[in-house]
């Protein structure tokens, strides 16, 4: 069946406008009231890929979104830290029941009050992997890395590598070749109405902004079939934010974009969740094994709004819930089988939901990030405020990757 250029434009326009316009900024940055108020708890994106340093699984999460933007509630890249009151957790389900079997937990202490903080890595299994508490066995300790200071890498007793520090936000969504009205809508969505410079590139999707990156590489984990998600928990073990697949909250659990009928965005179970903020708060506090029962109705409604083919809706809901990112070593690497730092996972998601989405003539999408990433741990690009010798933008004043 053929579709006219006009029909493709219409479907693409409605999908992009409804999916992306709004304060959630198309990813998971600043997604809920509690995390907006506490950026140290706000997970932006998560990544999972085979690391070249040990050959094991490398995992990453981003926090403190939009550092350096000047946006209210954000901080400069040389001041962002992690909270000593929070526990940052990489979760893995090894048997397919959407419950954590092993968890890698990271916690900092305040130190001397500067950006560099003492940090500890623990590994928890069984009930300890599920409690959200500062439990488990200590595998390593050391320091986080402050901006423009020597690289600090914590080495665990089983060969784990841990980095915590300010780096460029790796998220991007390439919309440069999309028709003009949609490009404008997406630009406005990425800018969030806050006048951030938003461009269709991996370097300026959110402007020149940084985040706190936690990067952990674990030898031998790469040969297992796993489900993966990341959480931040408070001192009582309550989860205050979680992320699995790319853009779940930023696309499916959103407030009404400007100019849209707000009644269409009221949570389906409005008696239990009066506002989208209430729904996001509950979603963050729950666990993946609860997703089907709690959120299938909401996702079904959202897929209908996104014009997913009616016969495919149930299958799509079953794919996206529980909200976990799969890792299967028998399958090719690449989203949604893991997620590396170069992938445009948001484009993959929109294309999966809308089979009529097409790039411009002669253009291949999705494109790959052009950020100056490295094949050396911790892989992520330098801070937007990285200082270089002689100003040549090639040789940092201190090494930023493992030698």
CSV table of C-alpha atoms in Angstrom, one decimal:
chain,number,residue,atom,x,y,z
A,1,UNK,CA,0.0,0.0,0.0
A,2,UNK,CA,1.4,3.4,-0.9
A,3,UNK,CA,1.1,6.6,1.1
A,4,UNK,CA,1.2,10.1,-0.3
A,5,UNK,CA,3.8,12.5,1.0
A,6,UNK,CA,0.9,14.4,2.6
A,7,UNK,CA,-0.3,11.4,4.5
A,8,UNK,CA,3.2,10.6,5.8
A,9,UNK,CA,3.6,14.2,6.9
A,10,UNK,CA,0.3,14.1,8.8
A,11,UNK,CA,1.1,11.0,10.7
A,12,UNK,CA,4.6,12.1,11.5
A,13,UNK,CA,3.4,15.5,12.6
A,14,UNK,CA,0.8,14.2,14.9
A,15,UNK,CA,3.1,11.6,16.4
A,16,UNK,CA,5.9,14.0,17.0
A,17,UNK,CA,3.8,16.8,18.4
A,18,UNK,CA,1.8,14.6,20.8
A,19,UNK,CA,4.8,12.5,21.8
A,20,UNK,CA,7.4,15.1,22.3
A,21,UNK,CA,6.0,18.6,23.0
A,22,UNK,CA,6.1,19.3,26.8
A,23,UNK,CA,8.3,19.9,29.8
A,24,UNK,CA,9.6,16.3,29.9
A,25,UNK,CA,11.9,17.1,27.0
A,26,UNK,CA,11.4,13.8,25.1
A,27,UNK,CA,13.7,11.8,27.3
A,28,UNK,CA,13.5,11.2,31.1
A,29,UNK,CA,15.1,14.6,32.0
A,30,UNK,CA,13.0,16.4,34.7
A,31,UNK,CA,10.2,14.0,34.4
A,32,UNK,CA,8.3,14.3,37.7
A,33,UNK,CA,7.7,16.9,40.4
A,34,UNK,CA,9.9,15.2,43.0
A,35,UNK,CA,12.9,14.7,40.8
A,36,UNK,CA,12.6,18.2,39.3
A,37,UNK,CA,12.9,19.5,42.8
A,38,UNK,CA,15.9,17.2,43.6
A,39,UNK,CA,18.1,16.9,40.5
A,40,UNK,CA,20.6,14.6,42.2
A,41,UNK,CA,17.8,12.0,42.2
A,42,UNK,CA,16.7,12.7,38.6
A,43,UNK,CA,17.8,9.9,36.2
A,44,UNK,CA,18.0,11.3,32.6
A,45,UNK,CA,19.0,8.3,30.6
A,46,UNK,CA,20.5,4.8,31.1
A,47,UNK,CA,22.9,2.9,28.9
A,48,UNK,CA,24.1,-0.8,28.6
A,49,UNK,CA,26.7,-2.0,26.2
A,50,UNK,CA,29.8,-4.2,26.0
A,51,UNK,CA,32.8,-2.3,27.3
A,52,UNK,CA,36.1,-2.5,25.6
A,53,UNK,CA,38.1,-2.0,28.8
A,54,UNK,CA,37.3,-5.4,30.4
A,55,UNK,CA,35.1,-6.9,27.7
A,56,UNK,CA,32.3,-7.0,30.3
A,57,UNK,CA,29.0,-5.1,30.5
A,58,UNK,CA,29.4,-1.4,30.8
A,59,UNK,CA,26.4,0.4,32.3
A,60,UNK,CA,25.7,4.1,32.8
A,61,UNK,CA,23.2,6.5,34.3
A,62,UNK,CA,23.0,10.3,34.0
A,63,UNK,CA,21.8,12.6,36.8
A,64,UNK,CA,21.7,16.4,37.5
A,65,UNK,CA,20.1,17.1,34.0
A,66,UNK,CA,20.8,20.3,32.1
A,67,UNK,CA,23.8,21.4,34.2
A,68,UNK,CA,25.2,24.6,32.8
A,69,UNK,CA,21.9,25.6,31.1
A,70,UNK,CA,21.1,28.3,33.6
A,71,UNK,CA,17.6,26.8,33.9
A,72,UNK,CA,16.0,27.3,37.3
A,73,UNK,CA,16.9,24.4,39.6
A,74,UNK,CA,20.1,23.4,37.7
A,75,UNK,CA,23.7,23.9,38.7
A,76,UNK,CA,27.0,24.6,36.9
A,77,UNK,CA,29.0,21.6,35.8
A,78,UNK,CA,31.8,22.3,38.2
A,79,UNK,CA,29.4,22.1,41.2
A,80,UNK,CA,27.1,19.1,40.4
A,81,UNK,CA,27.5,16.2,42.9
A,82,UNK,CA,25.6,13.2,44.1
A,83,UNK,CA,23.6,13.2,47.3
A,84,UNK,CA,24.9,11.4,50.3
A,85,UNK,CA,21.3,10.6,51.3
A,86,UNK,CA,20.6,8.6,48.1
A,87,UNK,CA,21.6,5.2,46.8
A,88,UNK,CA,22.2,4.8,43.0
A,89,UNK,CA,21.4,1.3,41.8
A,90,UNK,CA,22.0,-0.8,38.6
A,91,UNK,CA,19.4,-3.6,38.7
A,92,UNK,CA,19.5,-6.9,36.9
A,93,UNK,CA,16.8,-9.6,36.5
A,94,UNK,CA,18.5,-12.9,35.7
A,95,UNK,CA,15.5,-15.2,35.5
A,96,UNK,CA,12.9,-13.2,33.6
A,97,UNK,CA,10.5,-12.4,36.5
A,98,UNK,CA,11.1,-8.6,36.4
A,99,UNK,CA,12.5,-8.8,40.0
A,100,UNK,CA,16.1,-7.8,40.7
A,101,UNK,CA,18.5,-10.8,41.4
A,102,UNK,CA,21.7,-8.8,41.5
A,103,UNK,CA,22.2,-5.1,42.1
A,104,UNK,CA,25.2,-2.8,42.0
A,105,UNK,CA,24.8,-0.1,44.5
A,106,UNK,CA,26.7,3.2,44.6
A,107,UNK,CA,26.8,5.7,47.5
A,108,UNK,CA,28.8,8.8,48.3
A,109,UNK,CA,29.6,10.7,51.4
A,110,UNK,CA,29.9,14.5,51.6
A,111,UNK,CA,33.7,14.7,51.8
A,112,UNK,CA,35.1,18.2,52.3
A,113,UNK,CA,32.1,19.8,50.6
A,114,UNK,CA,33.6,20.2,47.2
A,115,UNK,CA,32.7,18.4,44.0
A,116,UNK,CA,35.0,15.4,44.7
A,117,UNK,CA,33.3,12.9,47.1
A,118,UNK,CA,34.2,9.6,48.6
A,119,UNK,CA,32.3,6.8,46.9
A,120,UNK,CA,31.7,3.1,47.6
A,121,UNK,CA,30.5,0.3,45.4
A,122,UNK,CA,28.5,-2.6,46.9
A,123,UNK,CA,27.1,-5.8,45.2
A,124,UNK,CA,23.8,-7.2,46.5
A,125,UNK,CA,22.1,-10.5,45.6
A,126,UNK,CA,18.8,-12.1,46.6
A,127,UNK,CA,16.7,-10.1,49.1
A,128,UNK,CA,19.4,-7.4,49.4
A,129,UNK,CA,19.2,-6.8,45.7
A,130,UNK,CA,15.5,-5.8,46.1
A,131,UNK,CA,15.4,-3.8,49.3
A,132,UNK,CA,16.6,-0.4,48.0
A,133,UNK,CA,18.7,-0.1,51.1
A,134,UNK,CA,22.5,0.4,51.5
A,135,UNK,CA,23.0,-3.3,51.8
A,136,UNK,CA,25.2,-5.9,50.0
A,137,UNK,CA,29.0,-6.6,50.1
A,138,UNK,CA,31.5,-3.8,49.6
A,139,UNK,CA,33.5,-4.4,46.4
A,140,UNK,CA,35.5,-1.1,46.1
A,141,UNK,CA,35.8,2.4,47.4
A,142,UNK,CA,37.6,5.6,46.2
A,143,UNK,CA,36.7,9.1,45.0
A,144,UNK,CA,34.5,10.7,42.4
A,145,UNK,CA,36.1,12.9,39.7
A,146,UNK,CA,35.8,16.7,39.9
A,147,UNK,CA,35.8,18.8,36.8
A,148,UNK,CA,39.3,19.4,35.4
A,149,UNK,CA,41.0,17.2,37.9
A,150,UNK,CA,42.8,13.9,37.5
A,151,UNK,CA,40.6,10.9,36.5
A,152,UNK,CA,39.5,8.8,39.5
A,153,UNK,CA,38.5,5.2,38.8
A,154,UNK,CA,37.4,2.8,41.6
A,155,UNK,CA,38.6,-0.7,40.9
A,156,UNK,CA,36.4,-3.4,42.5
A,157,UNK,CA,37.6,-6.7,44.0
A,158,UNK,CA,36.2,-8.6,41.0
A,159,UNK,CA,37.7,-6.3,38.4
A,160,UNK,CA,34.8,-3.8,38.3
A,161,UNK,CA,35.5,-0.3,37.1
A,162,UNK,CA,33.5,2.7,38.5
A,163,UNK,CA,33.6,6.3,37.4
A,164,UNK,CA,31.5,9.2,38.8
A,165,UNK,CA,31.8,12.7,37.6
A,166,UNK,CA,30.6,15.6,35.3
A,167,UNK,CA,30.6,14.9,31.6
A,168,UNK,CA,28.6,16.0,28.6
A,169,UNK,CA,25.0,14.7,28.4
A,170,UNK,CA,25.1,11.7,25.9
A,171,UNK,CA,21.4,12.0,25.0
A,172,UNK,CA,20.5,13.0,21.5
A,173,UNK,CA,17.6,12.8,19.0
A,174,UNK,CA,18.4,13.7,15.4
A,175,UNK,CA,15.4,15.5,13.8
A,176,UNK,CA,17.3,17.6,11.3
A,177,UNK,CA,15.9,16.0,8.2
A,178,UNK,CA,12.2,15.9,9.3
A,179,UNK,CA,9.8,18.2,7.5
A,180,UNK,CA,9.8,21.8,8.8
A,181,UNK,CA,6.6,21.9,10.9
A,182,UNK,CA,7.6,18.8,12.8
A,183,UNK,CA,11.2,20.0,13.2
A,184,UNK,CA,9.9,23.2,14.7
A,185,UNK,CA,7.7,21.3,17.2
A,186,UNK,CA,10.5,19.0,18.2
A,187,UNK,CA,12.9,22.0,18.6
A,188,UNK,CA,10.4,23.7,20.9
A,189,UNK,CA,9.9,20.4,22.8
A,190,UNK,CA,13.6,20.0,23.4
A,191,UNK,CA,14.0,23.6,24.4
A,192,UNK,CA,11.1,23.1,26.8
A,193,UNK,CA,10.0,26.7,26.6
A,194,UNK,CA,13.0,27.7,28.5
A,195,UNK,CA,15.0,29.1,25.5
A,196,UNK,CA,17.7,26.4,25.7
A,197,UNK,CA,19.6,26.2,22.4
A,198,UNK,CA,18.2,23.0,20.8
A,199,UNK,CA,19.7,21.6,17.6
A,200,UNK,CA,19.4,18.4,15.7
A,201,UNK,CA,22.7,17.1,16.8
A,202,UNK,CA,24.2,14.9,19.4
A,203,UNK,CA,26.2,17.8,20.7
A,204,UNK,CA,23.4,20.3,21.2
A,205,UNK,CA,20.1,18.4,21.6
A,206,UNK,CA,19.7,20.1,25.0
A,207,UNK,CA,22.2,22.8,24.3
A,208,UNK,CA,25.8,22.6,25.6
A,209,UNK,CA,24.9,21.0,28.9
A,210,UNK,CA,26.4,18.4,31.3
A,211,UNK,CA,25.2,15.8,33.7
A,212,UNK,CA,26.7,13.7,36.4
A,213,UNK,CA,27.7,10.4,34.9
A,214,UNK,CA,27.9,7.1,36.8
A,215,UNK,CA,29.7,4.5,34.6
A,216,UNK,CA,30.3,1.0,35.9
A,217,UNK,CA,31.9,-1.9,34.0
A,218,UNK,CA,31.5,-5.4,35.3
A,219,UNK,CA,33.6,-8.3,33.8
A,220,UNK,CA,31.8,-11.5,32.9
A,221,UNK,CA,28.3,-10.2,33.1
A,222,UNK,CA,28.1,-9.8,29.3
A,223,UNK,CA,27.5,-13.5,28.7
A,224,UNK,CA,24.2,-13.7,30.6
A,225,UNK,CA,20.7,-13.0,29.3
A,226,UNK,CA,19.4,-10.2,31.5
A,227,UNK,CA,16.8,-7.5,32.0
A,228,UNK,CA,18.2,-4.2,33.3
A,229,UNK,CA,16.9,-1.0,34.9
A,230,UNK,CA,18.3,1.8,37.1
A,231,UNK,CA,16.9,3.2,40.3
A,232,UNK,CA,17.6,5.9,42.8
A,233,UNK,CA,16.5,5.1,46.4
A,234,UNK,CA,16.3,7.2,49.5
A,235,UNK,CA,17.7,6.2,52.9
A,236,UNK,CA,14.5,4.2,53.7
A,237,UNK,CA,14.8,2.1,50.6
A,238,UNK,CA,12.0,3.9,48.7
A,239,UNK,CA,12.6,4.3,45.0
A,240,UNK,CA,12.3,8.0,44.0
A,241,UNK,CA,13.2,7.5,40.3
A,242,UNK,CA,13.7,4.6,37.9
A,243,UNK,CA,14.4,4.2,34.2
A,244,UNK,CA,14.6,1.2,31.9
A,245,UNK,CA,13.7,1.8,28.2
A,246,UNK,CA,14.4,5.1,26.6
A,247,UNK,CA,11.9,7.8,27.0
A,248,UNK,CA,9.2,5.8,28.8
A,249,UNK,CA,8.0,8.6,31.0
A,250,UNK,CA,8.9,11.3,28.5
A,251,UNK,CA,6.6,9.8,25.9
A,252,UNK,CA,3.9,7.9,27.7
A,253,UNK,CA,3.3,9.6,31.1
A,254,UNK,CA,3.1,13.3,30.1
A,255,UNK,CA,1.2,16.5,30.9
A,256,UNK,CA,-0.9,18.0,28.1
A,257,UNK,CA,1.3,20.0,25.7
A,258,UNK,CA,0.5,23.6,25.2
A,259,UNK,CA,-2.6,24.0,23.1
A,260,UNK,CA,-3.9,20.5,23.6
A,261,UNK,CA,-7.0,19.5,25.4
A,262,UNK,CA,-5.9,18.7,29.0
A,263,UNK,CA,-8.7,16.2,29.5
A,264,UNK,CA,-7.0,13.8,27.1
A,265,UNK,CA,-4.0,13.7,29.3
A,266,UNK,CA,-5.7,13.0,32.7
A,267,UNK,CA,-4.4,9.6,34.0
A,268,UNK,CA,-6.8,6.8,33.1
A,269,UNK,CA,-7.2,5.9,36.8
A,270,UNK,CA,-7.8,9.5,37.9
A,271,UNK,CA,-9.3,8.4,41.2
A,272,UNK,CA,-6.0,7.0,42.2
A,273,UNK,CA,-3.8,9.3,40.2
A,274,UNK,CA,-5.5,12.8,40.0
A,275,UNK,CA,-2.6,14.3,38.0
A,276,UNK,CA,0.2,13.1,35.8
A,277,UNK,CA,2.6,14.1,38.6
A,278,UNK,CA,0.9,11.7,40.9
A,279,UNK,CA,1.1,9.0,38.2
A,280,UNK,CA,4.8,9.7,37.6
A,281,UNK,CA,5.5,9.6,41.4
A,282,UNK,CA,3.7,6.2,41.7
A,283,UNK,CA,5.5,4.9,38.7
A,284,UNK,CA,8.9,5.8,40.1
A,285,UNK,CA,8.2,4.2,43.4
A,286,UNK,CA,7.0,0.9,41.9
A,287,UNK,CA,8.9,-2.0,40.5
A,288,UNK,CA,8.9,-3.5,37.0
A,289,UNK,CA,7.0,-6.7,38.1
A,290,UNK,CA,4.1,-4.4,39.0
A,291,UNK,CA,4.0,-2.5,35.6
A,292,UNK,CA,1.6,-4.7,33.8
A,293,UNK,CA,-1.1,-4.6,36.5
A,294,UNK,CA,-0.6,-0.9,37.3
A,295,UNK,CA,0.0,0.8,34.0
A,296,UNK,CA,-1.3,-1.3,31.1
A,297,UNK,CA,-4.5,0.7,30.9
A,298,UNK,CA,-2.5,4.0,30.8
A,299,UNK,CA,-0.1,2.7,28.1
A,300,UNK,CA,-3.0,1.4,26.0
A,301,UNK,CA,-4.6,4.8,26.0
A,302,UNK,CA,-1.4,6.5,25.2
A,303,UNK,CA,-0.7,4.2,22.3
A,304,UNK,CA,-4.1,5.0,20.9
A,305,UNK,CA,-3.3,8.7,21.2
A,306,UNK,CA,0.0,8.0,19.3
A,307,UNK,CA,-2.0,6.4,16.5
A,308,UNK,CA,-0.5,3.0,16.9
A,309,UNK,CA,-2.2,0.5,14.6
A,310,UNK,CA,-5.2,-0.8,16.6
A,311,UNK,CA,-4.4,-4.5,16.1
A,312,UNK,CA,-0.9,-3.9,17.4
A,313,UNK,CA,-1.7,-2.0,20.6
A,314,UNK,CA,-1.8,-5.1,23.0
A,315,UNK,CA,1.4,-6.4,21.5
A,316,UNK,CA,3.1,-3.0,22.0
A,317,UNK,CA,2.0,-2.7,25.6
A,318,UNK,CA,3.4,-6.2,26.3
A,319,UNK,CA,6.7,-5.2,24.7
A,320,UNK,CA,7.1,-1.9,26.6
A,321,UNK,CA,6.0,-3.2,30.0
A,322,UNK,CA,7.6,-4.3,32.3
A,323,UNK,CA,9.9,-1.2,31.8
A,324,UNK,CA,13.2,-2.9,31.5
A,325,UNK,CA,16.0,-2.9,28.9
A,326,UNK,CA,16.9,-6.4,27.6
A,327,UNK,CA,20.4,-7.8,27.1
A,328,UNK,CA,20.7,-11.0,25.1
A,329,UNK,CA,24.3,-12.0,24.2
A,330,UNK,CA,22.9,-14.2,21.4
A,331,UNK,CA,21.4,-11.2,19.6
A,332,UNK,CA,23.1,-8.3,17.8
A,333,UNK,CA,24.1,-5.4,20.1
A,334,UNK,CA,22.0,-2.3,19.7
A,335,UNK,CA,18.9,-0.8,21.0
A,336,UNK,CA,16.6,-2.3,22.2
A,337,UNK,CA,19.1,-5.0,23.0
A,338,UNK,CA,21.2,-2.8,25.3
A,339,UNK,CA,21.8,0.9,24.5
A,340,UNK,CA,25.1,2.3,23.6
A,341,UNK,CA,26.2,5.9,23.9
A,342,UNK,CA,25.9,6.6,20.1
A,343,UNK,CA,22.4,5.4,19.5
A,344,UNK,CA,19.3,7.5,18.8
A,345,UNK,CA,17.0,5.4,20.9
A,346,UNK,CA,14.1,7.9,20.8
A,347,UNK,CA,14.0,7.7,17.0
A,348,UNK,CA,13.9,3.9,17.3
A,349,UNK,CA,10.9,4.2,19.6
A,350,UNK,CA,9.0,6.6,17.3
A,351,UNK,CA,9.7,4.4,14.3
A,352,UNK,CA,8.6,1.3,16.2
A,353,UNK,CA,5.3,2.9,17.2
A,354,UNK,CA,4.7,4.6,13.8
A,355,UNK,CA,5.5,2.4,10.8
A,356,UNK,CA,4.9,5.3,8.5
A,357,UNK,CA,7.6,7.5,9.8
A,358,UNK,CA,10.1,8.3,7.1
A,359,UNK,CA,13.3,10.4,6.9
A,360,UNK,CA,13.9,13.0,4.2
A,361,UNK,CA,14.9,12.0,0.7
A,362,UNK,CA,18.4,10.5,0.5
A,363,UNK,CA,18.9,10.5,4.3
A,364,UNK,CA,19.5,7.5,6.4
A,365,UNK,CA,18.1,7.6,10.0
A,366,UNK,CA,18.8,7.0,12.7
A,367,UNK,CA,22.1,8.7,12.7
A,368,UNK,CA,24.9,8.0,15.2
A,369,UNK,CA,26.2,10.4,17.8
A,370,UNK,CA,29.2,12.6,16.8
A,371,UNK,CA,30.1,13.5,20.3
A,372,UNK,CA,33.8,13.0,21.0
A,373,UNK,CA,33.4,9.6,22.8
A,374,UNK,CA,36.3,7.3,23.5
A,375,UNK,CA,36.8,3.6,23.4
A,376,UNK,CA,38.6,3.8,26.7
A,377,UNK,CA,36.8,3.8,30.1
A,378,UNK,CA,34.6,5.7,31.1
A,379,UNK,CA,33.8,6.2,27.4
A,380,UNK,CA,31.6,9.3,27.8
A,381,UNK,CA,32.5,12.7,26.2
A,382,UNK,CA,34.3,15.4,28.0
A,383,UNK,CA,32.4,18.1,29.9
A,384,UNK,CA,31.3,21.2,28.0
A,385,UNK,CA,33.6,23.1,30.4
A,386,UNK,CA,36.6,20.8,29.9
A,387,UNK,CA,39.9,22.7,29.9
A,388,UNK,CA,42.6,21.9,27.3
A,389,UNK,CA,46.3,22.6,27.1
A,390,UNK,CA,47.0,25.6,25.0
A,391,UNK,CA,43.3,25.8,24.1
A,392,UNK,CA,43.7,23.3,21.3
A,393,UNK,CA,40.6,21.3,22.3
A,394,UNK,CA,42.4,18.1,21.9
A,395,UNK,CA,44.7,17.5,24.9
A,396,UNK,CA,43.0,17.9,28.2
A,397,UNK,CA,44.9,19.5,31.1
A,398,UNK,CA,44.5,16.1,32.8
A,399,UNK,CA,43.8,12.7,31.3
A,400,UNK,CA,40.1,12.0,31.2
A,401,UNK,CA,40.2,8.3,30.0
A,402,UNK,CA,42.1,5.3,31.4
A,403,UNK,CA,45.5,5.0,29.9
